[in-house]
Amino acid sequence: MKAKVIRLFSLATPLLLLLVACSSPIQPGNGEDNGGSYPPPSQDLVIDLSPPRLFIPQGMSQSPILYVIPKNGNTGALRLLLDGAPEGTRVSPDTITITEPFSRQIKVTVSSSAALGTYEMRLRGTLNSLEAYVELHLTVPPFLREGRLFVFYAPGYESDAELFLTWTREVLGKLATFFPDVLTAVPGNINVLLYPLNSGVDFGRAFADPLQNSINFLTPSMGQTRGQDATWYQGNIAHEYFHILYSYYRKSAGGHSYQNSPSWFKEGVGEYAKYLVLGEETFDRIYGQRYGVYIPTLLQRPLEDVDPYAGGSWALRFLHIRYGAQGIRDILKSPAPSFWEAVSSVTGLTQEMFYGEFRAWLQAQLG
């Protein structure tokens, strides 16, 4: 199967996400169907993986949760191997010291040269003379490409990928009006992963992975059954992409890191990007009442004590009205050693002064 390259738009304007939420663990297999090539798993060692269905593009990774239950005092070095995986696929760490039952994330990485397709695999664990395994389903998905933008989709959902390219073009064009370097500030490929509903990923919301330059969504035709329409997707493309953009702004600027920025500001910047793309009227129609209920709390408590999406949305709206997109860009790119020093260098406000003026503005929103 070959990748399909299409030209929906030119990358003369270069084109265009944090963590996977895992489902509850599956029940351990009983070893009855071993095809004659695997011994039944030991009753003294149980391993499990959640989710058991992986969706990993070439050259990328996914981090499911490994569950290990050693019994009867068995401890030592647990060695992990993948059987039936495409060539070059690896699991890390491949050795874990076991002293008691535990769970932790592991990373499954697919080679950049792995053949596209679906694979039925087993993750096998050996501990001393004990062996256990769990069944896995891996999809190495096909993709559409436009310049640096790659949209990976579940087999049979190519039309969803084409639609996503169109939405992405429109979203990034609108953002470029306010942030001219919205594309050039992010190096390398931009990856969009469109998961099928049975992927095992929790899609209460979209998510970004700045380490892999990826934004991740439930594939649109399935998302529509959950009320996720074109407006929802376009707003959240903007939100998730801004996590990547902000992380690269911080890397380039030096000073305080993206990770050390307050969660309300990181999510607020994403909501601000959504606000710019959807427009004030549409944004307020969808989110105004939902976020408005937090205003009384924000008048009394710090932003850290409030839902970061709601609090951050109001804080960024305040900054936008007072200092414009340029002021927000300057905060995002400030080389100041701390976040509040970055805010102060642009606004002239200390943290205490910021809260005073922010709350006075919020009070006015209540009429």
PDB file of N, CA and C in Angstrom, residues 98-137:
ATOM      1  N   ILE A  98      11.050  -6.074  38.474  1.00  0.00           N
ATOM      2  CA  ILE A  98       9.763  -6.328  39.102  1.00  0.00           C
ATOM      3  C   ILE A  98       9.972  -6.720  40.568  1.00  0.00           C
ATOM      4  N   THR A  99       9.311  -5.997  41.473  1.00  0.00           N
ATOM      5  CA  THR A  99       9.337  -6.366  42.892  1.00  0.00           C
ATOM      6  C   THR A  99       7.937  -6.589  43.449  1.00  0.00           C
ATOM      7  N   GLU A 100       6.912  -6.064  42.723  1.00  0.00           N
ATOM      8  CA  GLU A 100       5.531  -6.172  43.171  1.00  0.00           C
ATOM      9  C   GLU A 100       4.617  -5.839  41.993  1.00  0.00           C
ATOM     10  N   PRO A 101       3.317  -6.064  42.112  1.00  0.00           N
ATOM     11  CA  PRO A 101       2.415  -5.662  41.028  1.00  0.00           C
ATOM     12  C   PRO A 101       2.503  -4.166  40.752  1.00  0.00           C
ATOM     13  N   PHE A 102       2.440  -3.785  39.492  1.00  0.00           N
ATOM     14  CA  PHE A 102       2.573  -2.365  39.159  1.00  0.00           C
ATOM     15  C   PHE A 102       1.990  -2.100  37.780  1.00  0.00           C
ATOM     16  N   SER A 103       1.853  -0.819  37.451  1.00  0.00           N
ATOM     17  CA  SER A 103       1.487  -0.385  36.109  1.00  0.00           C
ATOM     18  C   SER A 103       2.359   0.797  35.741  1.00  0.00           C
ATOM     19  N   ARG A 104       2.675   0.912  34.455  1.00  0.00           N
ATOM     20  CA  ARG A 104       3.484   2.029  33.969  1.00  0.00           C
ATOM     21  C   ARG A 104       3.321   2.129  32.458  1.00  0.00           C
ATOM     22  N   GLN A 105       3.622   3.291  31.938  1.00  0.00           N
ATOM     23  CA  GLN A 105       3.606   3.440  30.491  1.00  0.00           C
ATOM     24  C   GLN A 105       4.856   2.828  29.882  1.00  0.00           C
ATOM     25  N   ILE A 106       4.669   2.192  28.745  1.00  0.00           N
ATOM     26  CA  ILE A 106       5.793   1.769  27.922  1.00  0.00           C
ATOM     27  C   ILE A 106       5.616   2.422  26.557  1.00  0.00           C
ATOM     28  N   LYS A 107       6.638   2.395  25.759  1.00  0.00           N
ATOM     29  CA  LYS A 107       6.570   3.028  24.441  1.00  0.00           C
ATOM     30  C   LYS A 107       6.754   1.974  23.356  1.00  0.00           C
ATOM     31  N   VAL A 108       5.820   1.959  22.419  1.00  0.00           N
ATOM     32  CA  VAL A 108       5.936   1.088  21.248  1.00  0.00           C
ATOM     33  C   VAL A 108       6.216   1.988  20.055  1.00  0.00           C
ATOM     34  N   THR A 109       7.339   1.768  19.404  1.00  0.00           N
ATOM     35  CA  THR A 109       7.775   2.615  18.294  1.00  0.00           C
ATOM     36  C   THR A 109       7.833   1.806  17.011  1.00  0.00           C
ATOM     37  N   VAL A 110       7.250   2.375  15.971  1.00  0.00           N
ATOM     38  CA  VAL A 110       7.221   1.720  14.664  1.00  0.00           C
ATOM     39  C   VAL A 110       8.303   2.329  13.782  1.00  0.00           C
ATOM     40  N   SER A 111       9.022   1.506  13.072  1.00  0.00           N
ATOM     41  CA  SER A 111      10.075   1.972  12.181  1.00  0.00           C
ATOM     42  C   SER A 111       9.509   2.849  11.068  1.00  0.00           C
ATOM     43  N   SER A 112      10.317   3.788  10.605  1.00  0.00           N
ATOM     44  CA  SER A 112       9.891   4.654   9.498  1.00  0.00           C
ATOM     45  C   SER A 112       9.759   3.889   8.194  1.00  0.00           C
ATOM     46  N   SER A 113      10.305   2.679   8.160  1.00  0.00           N
ATOM     47  CA  SER A 113      10.214   1.873   6.938  1.00  0.00           C
ATOM     48  C   SER A 113       9.217   0.712   7.075  1.00  0.00           C
ATOM     49  N   ALA A 114       8.463   0.684   8.159  1.00  0.00           N
ATOM     50  CA  ALA A 114       7.509  -0.406   8.366  1.00  0.00           C
ATOM     51  C   ALA A 114       6.446  -0.395   7.271  1.00  0.00           C
ATOM     52  N   ALA A 115       6.033  -1.560   6.862  1.00  0.00           N
ATOM     53  CA  ALA A 115       4.997  -1.661   5.842  1.00  0.00           C
ATOM     54  C   ALA A 115       3.650  -1.226   6.422  1.00  0.00           C
ATOM     55  N   LEU A 116       2.896  -0.444   5.633  1.00  0.00           N
ATOM     56  CA  LEU A 116       1.563  -0.046   6.063  1.00  0.00           C
ATOM     57  C   LEU A 116       0.667  -1.273   6.140  1.00  0.00           C
ATOM     58  N   GLY A 117      -0.253  -1.253   7.104  1.00  0.00           N
ATOM     59  CA  GLY A 117      -1.173  -2.381   7.209  1.00  0.00           C
ATOM     60  C   GLY A 117      -1.572  -2.631   8.650  1.00  0.00           C
ATOM     61  N   THR A 118      -2.262  -3.753   8.876  1.00  0.00           N
ATOM     62  CA  THR A 118      -2.692  -4.133  10.217  1.00  0.00           C
ATOM     63  C   THR A 118      -1.980  -5.413  10.621  1.00  0.00           C
ATOM     64  N   TYR A 119      -1.671  -5.513  11.907  1.00  0.00           N
ATOM     65  CA  TYR A 119      -0.887  -6.636  12.422  1.00  0.00           C
ATOM     66  C   TYR A 119      -1.525  -7.165  13.702  1.00  0.00           C
ATOM     67  N   GLU A 120      -1.654  -8.466  13.789  1.00  0.00           N
ATOM     68  CA  GLU A 120      -2.044  -9.114  15.036  1.00  0.00           C
ATOM     69  C   GLU A 120      -0.749  -9.565  15.718  1.00  0.00           C
ATOM     70  N   MET A 121      -0.503  -9.034  16.916  1.00  0.00           N
ATOM     71  CA  MET A 121       0.784  -9.248  17.578  1.00  0.00           C
ATOM     72  C   MET A 121       0.553  -9.783  18.988  1.00  0.00           C
ATOM     73  N   ARG A 122       1.655 -10.136  19.611  1.00  0.00           N
ATOM     74  CA  ARG A 122       1.662 -10.457  21.028  1.00  0.00           C
ATOM     75  C   ARG A 122       2.817  -9.727  21.704  1.00  0.00           C
ATOM     76  N   LEU A 123       2.505  -9.126  22.851  1.00  0.00           N
ATOM     77  CA  LEU A 123       3.554  -8.611  23.727  1.00  0.00           C
ATOM     78  C   LEU A 123       3.825  -9.724  24.734  1.00  0.00           C
ATOM     79  N   ARG A 124       5.050 -10.222  24.693  1.00  0.00           N
ATOM     80  CA  ARG A 124       5.415 -11.353  25.537  1.00  0.00           C
ATOM     81  C   ARG A 124       6.354 -10.895  26.646  1.00  0.00           C
ATOM     82  N   GLY A 125       6.061 -11.322  27.865  1.00  0.00           N
ATOM     83  CA  GLY A 125       6.920 -11.004  28.996  1.00  0.00           C
ATOM     84  C   GLY A 125       7.474 -12.261  29.630  1.00  0.00           C
ATOM     85  N   THR A 126       8.783 -12.247  29.910  1.00  0.00           N
ATOM     86  CA  THR A 126       9.402 -13.390  30.589  1.00  0.00           C
ATOM     87  C   THR A 126      10.032 -12.905  31.883  1.00  0.00           C
ATOM     88  N   LEU A 127       9.790 -13.639  32.949  1.00  0.00           N
ATOM     89  CA  LEU A 127      10.322 -13.329  34.279  1.00  0.00           C
ATOM     90  C   LEU A 127      10.859 -14.620  34.859  1.00  0.00           C
ATOM     91  N   ASN A 128      12.198 -14.702  34.957  1.00  0.00           N
ATOM     92  CA  ASN A 128      12.844 -15.942  35.370  1.00  0.00           C
ATOM     93  C   ASN A 128      12.396 -17.052  34.411  1.00  0.00           C
ATOM     94  N   SER A 129      11.760 -18.099  34.886  1.00  0.00           N
ATOM     95  CA  SER A 129      11.309 -19.169  33.985  1.00  0.00           C
ATOM     96  C   SER A 129       9.844 -19.016  33.611  1.00  0.00           C
ATOM     97  N   LEU A 130       9.225 -17.891  34.020  1.00  0.00           N
ATOM     98  CA  LEU A 130       7.812 -17.673  33.758  1.00  0.00           C
ATOM     99  C   LEU A 130       7.616 -16.906  32.452  1.00  0.00           C
ATOM    100  N   GLU A 131       6.476 -17.128  31.797  1.00  0.00           N
ATOM    101  CA  GLU A 131       6.179 -16.400  30.572  1.00  0.00           C
ATOM    102  C   GLU A 131       4.688 -16.084  30.522  1.00  0.00           C
ATOM    103  N   ALA A 132       4.372 -14.861  30.062  1.00  0.00           N
ATOM    104  CA  ALA A 132       2.984 -14.455  29.876  1.00  0.00           C
ATOM    105  C   ALA A 132       2.918 -13.567  28.643  1.00  0.00           C
ATOM    106  N   TYR A 133       1.734 -13.430  28.084  1.00  0.00           N
ATOM    107  CA  TYR A 133       1.608 -12.583  26.901  1.00  0.00           C
ATOM    108  C   TYR A 133       0.225 -11.968  26.854  1.00  0.00           C
ATOM    109  N   VAL A 134       0.093 -10.902  26.019  1.00  0.00           N
ATOM    110  CA  VAL A 134      -1.184 -10.253  25.785  1.00  0.00           C
ATOM    111  C   VAL A 134      -1.310 -10.005  24.292  1.00  0.00           C
ATOM    112  N   GLU A 135      -2.511 -10.215  23.767  1.00  0.00           N
ATOM    113  CA  GLU A 135      -2.763 -10.015  22.348  1.00  0.00           C
ATOM    114  C   GLU A 135      -2.856  -8.526  22.033  1.00  0.00           C
ATOM    115  N   LEU A 136      -2.284  -8.116  20.898  1.00  0.00           N
ATOM    116  CA  LEU A 136      -2.306  -6.718  20.458  1.00  0.00           C
ATOM    117  C   LEU A 136      -2.741  -6.633  19.009  1.00  0.00           C
ATOM    118  N   HIS A 137      -3.381  -5.512  18.676  1.00  0.00           N
ATOM    119  CA  HIS A 137      -3.733  -5.206  17.291  1.00  0.00           C
ATOM    120  C   HIS A 137      -3.050  -3.894  16.940  1.00  0.00           C
TER     121      HIS A 137
END
